[in-house]
Amino acid sequence: MTILERYAAMDYGPAPESRTEADAWLNAHDFSKALFIGGTWQAAASGKTFTVLEPATGETLAEVSEAGPEDVNAAVRAARRALPAWSKTSGYERARILYAIGRAMQRHGRLFAVLESIDNGKPIRESRDIDVPLAVRHFIHHAGWAQTLEKAYPGHQPVGVCGQIIPWNFPLLMLAWKIAPALAAGCTVVLKPAEFTPLTSILFAEICARAGVPKGVVNIVQGGGETGAAIVEHPDIDKIAFTGSSEVGKIIRRATAGTGKKLSLELGGKSAFMVFEDADLDSAVEGLVDGIWFNQGQVCCAGSRLLVQESVAERMLAKVKARMGHLRLGDPLDKNTDIGPLIAPVQLERVKSMVAEGARQGAECWQPASDLPQTGYYHLPTLATSVAPSNILAQEEVFGPVLAAMTFRTQEEGVALANNTRYGLAASVWSENISRALHVAPQLKAGVVWINGTNIFDASSGFGGYRESGFGREGGHEGLYEYLKRPAGKAVYKPAPRPEPQPDTGSNTPLIDRTPKLFIGGKQVRPDGNYALPVTDPKGRIMGEVGAGNRKDIRDAVSTARASKWHQATAYNRAQVLYFLAENLAVRAAEFTGRIASLTGIRPKEAAAEVDLSIERIFAAASLADKYEGRVHQPPARVVTLALNEPVGVLGIVSPDDAPLLALVTMMAPALAMGNPVVAVPSARFPLVATDLYQVIETSDLPAGSVNIVTGDSVELAAVLAKHDDVDALWCVGETQLCATVERESAANLKRVWTSGGLAPDWAGDAALLDDFFRRAVEIKNVWVPYGD
Ligand code: NDP
């Protein structure tokens, strides 16, 4: 035998990790009392339990108590009781506790890793080297935020009691992503792990008790979807943080509508893994192993769509197949295992049926000739080629080791293909040309973009999606905002009274008759329905008539906003245009003052103050347009993360009756400053202020489509905007009922919605309002840029 032959014949021997300590831990526990409520271990009030199976063997690991509504109630009560003291605990003290949790997790790192691999089936290399260290890092990083909270987030308070629901794919890491920022912010939590994977959360709760977490600050209730629903629906919870499927995310969006609960959703993905012809193909293939076969592909940001440039596609796919043939399926506790079992039979069946359906729809599905282990829920790594963009494997999240490959010719085509999904969680870009990669990254509709890398995470850098991948960020500076609040207002919002219109004596008729229209695509247009609505002063005298916009007018406004190139204008350009808008409004300040005073009945002095402040706000927004920039993070690796502030997209604004000019510009100016085209529905009672404003807009160099104004019944138009699938974000100030409707109707495309929740913001007095709208006007994209050889 030659040395070469001997080398080729060599195979890996087994390298098993011991499970002795984990088994001892399992044997020492009575899991029928696994609810951690108010610092004590409890059985479910109903006495119910559920069975936890080991994915690699199908054998029973534990019978775990299943929390029902009564137990959820008890947990919420405990969290509520603990809140006042915990939220007042000094940042330093909270930091010490978070640090103690992190260090204790580190000390028990191997036990956590082995338990996680037994419970979830993920290879020990991953749980040991990725899940556990990242979870530890999250606590230690957030210890720092706890201490610097007041300085870093002035004027903010903890949001309160948080209900947190996590999935089974990263049980410990998702727990850390939820609990660490909540505790840092001064919130208390009720967390529900997934039914498939409760074990590491139980070990974590034991650590909390030892690390000095006060009783009731962390409560962990085990159970399934019904337990999750009981948390979502609980009236005494202030915030829901959810990670899981987009389907359940939408259910939760609807269930929390109108409740005032703050909501963050980390949902599914269909992330693109783009390989350009100038990529280092061997590195890209290794990246792909981490991209789609990491955790058996049960990863929300898995690079499940391989988009490869046509000129290198054949070579790339040949390399991928060769590499797939060397992936080792087997015991998750073997240190040489690349691919473990899927979580459960139901998941295995789901993956198999999706592969079969993909093949039926024309994809060619290839698998290496590897042996499947005798027991467990294993699925071979699968490569699907000849995949049409509409194929189920290109569109739906498989959540398994299945890669759908497609090709593109030009960069433009590649970007279009990458964005051809309703999701927007992550993307990878492979190219040795850094200029190209940095040019492509901002064009991708995804919350995270890895350049020449994939599936890299760090507590310093926010993680979260665009589009139906959910909203909110976990980790980083931005992640803390999910656990903080600033009240939207103190007073309850009431629409301005509508007096009976008086008979028109003609006393207000202008010399030449005026027809205020809608403002769509840079033009004054008649409303589609050709109806007009009277606008009166407080005494009921007719001051004019405005168009009654309808669904079609909103549709036209949204499509012209979508086509506008405003987001491509440079920040400097946007600043200049806004300054010019302020300048032109100042020229007509007297006219606006008169209009506001006569329409609303306030004194001319007050009206003048509203106009002055409106001009100042536009000026302030202009000044920030080229300064409200992102951050640069330095995770502990040879990589920098550019946290870029990108416009959220087409933005709907439903403006209130109070301070009709000031409210509209306080929302519109930051939206425009950050590059968002706007569809505004102005005050229904005083719309003439907005129809006057479009005349100022017309002379201020705002490009067609960047601002659209549709007057009419704002309640009706708000619902249309909320339902519209091409609106990316919606801000609505109005009565409780309207805010609830808007939140509920927004669920279909999971647009980013902010409502005043039935309250009236203090438009003149609250100096931080503009900052809030700036924050809502951007979506943060984290672009990971590696460096070094
Ligand atoms: P789910 O979205 O159903 O589960 C996520 C979490 O929510 C679990 O803790 C679950 O409980 C809980 N839950 C389920 N229903 C409700 C509800 N109505 N209200 C509140 N909480 C609820 O995902 P599944 O585990 O069922 O997986 C189904 C598919 O979802 C997967 O095949 C995969 O495609 C996708 N998925 C995506 C994830 C992601 O991060 N993007 C994560 C997990 C799944 P329990 O599981 O205990 O029943």
CSV table of N, CA and C and ligand atoms in Angstrom, one decimal, residues 165-169 192-195 223-225 228-229 232 242-245 248 251-252 267-268 300 347 350 397 399, ligand 1:
chain,number,residue,atom,x,y,z
A,165,ILE,N,-41.0,33.6,24.2
A,165,ILE,CA,-41.3,32.3,23.7
A,165,ILE,C,-40.2,31.9,22.7
A,166,ILE,N,-39.6,30.8,22.9
A,166,ILE,CA,-38.4,30.4,22.1
A,166,ILE,C,-38.6,29.1,21.4
A,167,PRO,N,-37.9,28.8,20.3
A,167,PRO,CA,-38.0,27.5,19.6
A,167,PRO,C,-36.9,26.5,20.1
A,168,TRP,N,-36.9,25.4,19.4
A,168,TRP,CA,-36.1,24.3,19.8
A,168,TRP,C,-34.8,24.2,19.1
A,169,ASN,N,-34.5,25.1,18.1
A,169,ASN,CA,-33.3,24.9,17.3
A,169,ASN,C,-32.0,25.4,18.1
A,192,LYS,N,-40.9,30.7,28.0
A,192,LYS,CA,-41.4,29.4,27.7
A,192,LYS,C,-40.4,28.8,26.6
A,193,PRO,N,-39.7,27.8,27.0
A,193,PRO,CA,-38.8,27.1,26.0
A,193,PRO,C,-39.7,26.2,25.1
A,194,ALA,N,-39.2,25.6,24.1
A,194,ALA,CA,-40.0,24.7,23.2
A,194,ALA,C,-40.2,23.4,23.9
A,195,GLU,N,-41.3,22.8,23.6
A,195,GLU,CA,-41.6,21.5,24.3
A,195,GLU,C,-40.6,20.4,23.9
A,223,GLY,N,-43.8,23.9,28.4
A,223,GLY,CA,-45.1,23.6,27.8
A,223,GLY,C,-45.0,23.8,26.3
A,224,GLY,N,-46.2,23.5,25.7
A,224,GLY,CA,-46.2,23.6,24.2
A,224,GLY,C,-46.9,24.9,23.7
A,225,GLY,N,-47.5,24.8,22.6
A,225,GLY,CA,-48.1,26.0,21.9
A,225,GLY,C,-49.2,26.6,22.8
A,228,GLY,N,-47.7,28.7,25.3
A,228,GLY,CA,-47.2,30.0,24.6
A,228,GLY,C,-48.4,30.9,24.4
A,229,ALA,N,-49.5,30.4,24.0
A,229,ALA,CA,-50.7,31.2,23.7
A,229,ALA,C,-51.2,31.9,25.0
A,232,VAL,N,-49.0,34.8,25.6
A,232,VAL,CA,-49.3,35.9,24.6
A,232,VAL,C,-50.6,36.6,25.1
A,242,PHE,N,-40.8,36.9,20.7
A,242,PHE,CA,-41.1,35.6,20.1
A,242,PHE,C,-40.0,35.2,19.1
A,243,THR,N,-39.6,34.0,19.1
A,243,THR,CA,-38.8,33.5,18.0
A,243,THR,C,-39.4,32.2,17.6
A,244,GLY,N,-39.7,32.0,16.3
A,244,GLY,CA,-40.3,30.8,15.8
A,244,GLY,C,-40.7,31.0,14.4
A,245,SER,N,-41.8,30.3,14.0
A,245,SER,CA,-42.2,30.3,12.6
A,245,SER,C,-43.0,31.6,12.3
A,248,VAL,N,-46.8,31.4,13.3
A,248,VAL,CA,-47.2,31.7,14.6
A,248,VAL,C,-46.9,33.1,14.9
A,251,ILE,N,-49.9,35.0,14.0
A,251,ILE,CA,-51.0,34.8,15.0
A,251,ILE,C,-50.7,35.7,16.2
A,252,ILE,N,-49.5,35.8,16.6
A,252,ILE,CA,-49.2,36.6,17.8
A,252,ILE,C,-49.4,38.1,17.5
A,267,LEU,N,-38.5,35.7,13.0
A,267,LEU,CA,-39.2,34.6,12.4
A,267,LEU,C,-38.3,33.9,11.3
A,268,GLY,N,-39.0,33.3,10.4
A,268,GLY,CA,-38.3,32.4,9.5
A,268,GLY,C,-37.5,33.1,8.4
A,300,CYS,N,-32.9,29.5,11.4
A,300,CYS,CA,-33.8,30.5,10.8
A,300,CYS,C,-33.0,31.3,9.7
A,347,GLN,N,-40.7,16.7,12.2
A,347,GLN,CA,-39.8,17.6,11.4
A,347,GLN,C,-39.2,16.8,10.3
A,350,ARG,N,-41.8,16.4,7.7
A,350,ARG,CA,-42.0,17.7,7.0
A,350,ARG,C,-40.9,17.9,5.9
A,397,GLU,N,-39.5,27.9,3.9
A,397,GLU,CA,-38.5,27.5,4.8
A,397,GLU,C,-38.6,26.0,5.0
A,399,PHE,N,-36.3,24.2,6.9
A,399,PHE,CA,-35.8,23.9,8.2
A,399,PHE,C,-35.2,22.5,8.3
B,1,NDP,P1,-43.4,27.3,16.2
B,1,NDP,O1,-43.4,28.7,15.6
B,1,NDP,O2,-44.7,26.7,16.2
B,1,NDP,O3,-42.8,27.3,17.7
B,1,NDP,C1,-42.0,28.3,18.2
B,1,NDP,C2,-42.4,28.5,19.7
B,1,NDP,O4,-43.7,29.0,19.8
B,1,NDP,C3,-42.4,27.2,20.5
B,1,NDP,O5,-42.0,27.4,21.8
B,1,NDP,C4,-43.8,26.8,20.4
B,1,NDP,O6,-44.2,25.9,21.4
B,1,NDP,C5,-44.5,28.1,20.6
B,1,NDP,N1,-45.9,28.2,20.0
B,1,NDP,C6,-46.5,27.4,19.1
B,1,NDP,N2,-47.7,27.9,18.9
B,1,NDP,C7,-47.9,29.0,19.6
B,1,NDP,C8,-49.0,29.9,19.8
B,1,NDP,N3,-50.1,29.9,19.1
B,1,NDP,N4,-48.8,31.0,20.6
B,1,NDP,C9,-47.6,31.1,21.3
B,1,NDP,N5,-46.6,30.2,21.2
B,1,NDP,C10,-46.7,29.2,20.3
B,1,NDP,O7,-42.5,26.4,15.4
B,1,NDP,P2,-42.5,24.8,15.4
B,1,NDP,O8,-41.6,24.4,16.5
B,1,NDP,O9,-43.8,24.3,15.4
B,1,NDP,O10,-41.8,24.5,14.0
B,1,NDP,C11,-42.6,24.6,12.8
B,1,NDP,C12,-41.8,25.2,11.7
B,1,NDP,O11,-41.5,26.5,12.1
B,1,NDP,C13,-40.5,24.5,11.5
B,1,NDP,O12,-40.5,23.5,10.7
B,1,NDP,C14,-39.7,25.7,10.9
B,1,NDP,O13,-39.9,25.8,9.6
B,1,NDP,C15,-40.3,26.9,11.6
B,1,NDP,N6,-39.4,27.4,12.7
B,1,NDP,C16,-38.7,28.5,12.5
B,1,NDP,C17,-37.9,28.9,13.5
B,1,NDP,C18,-37.1,30.1,13.3
B,1,NDP,O14,-36.3,30.5,14.2
B,1,NDP,N7,-37.2,30.8,12.2
B,1,NDP,C19,-37.8,28.3,14.8
B,1,NDP,C20,-38.7,27.1,14.9
B,1,NDP,C21,-39.4,26.7,13.9
B,1,NDP,P3,-43.9,24.3,21.2
B,1,NDP,O15,-42.9,24.2,20.2
B,1,NDP,O16,-43.4,23.9,22.5
B,1,NDP,O17,-45.2,23.6,20.8
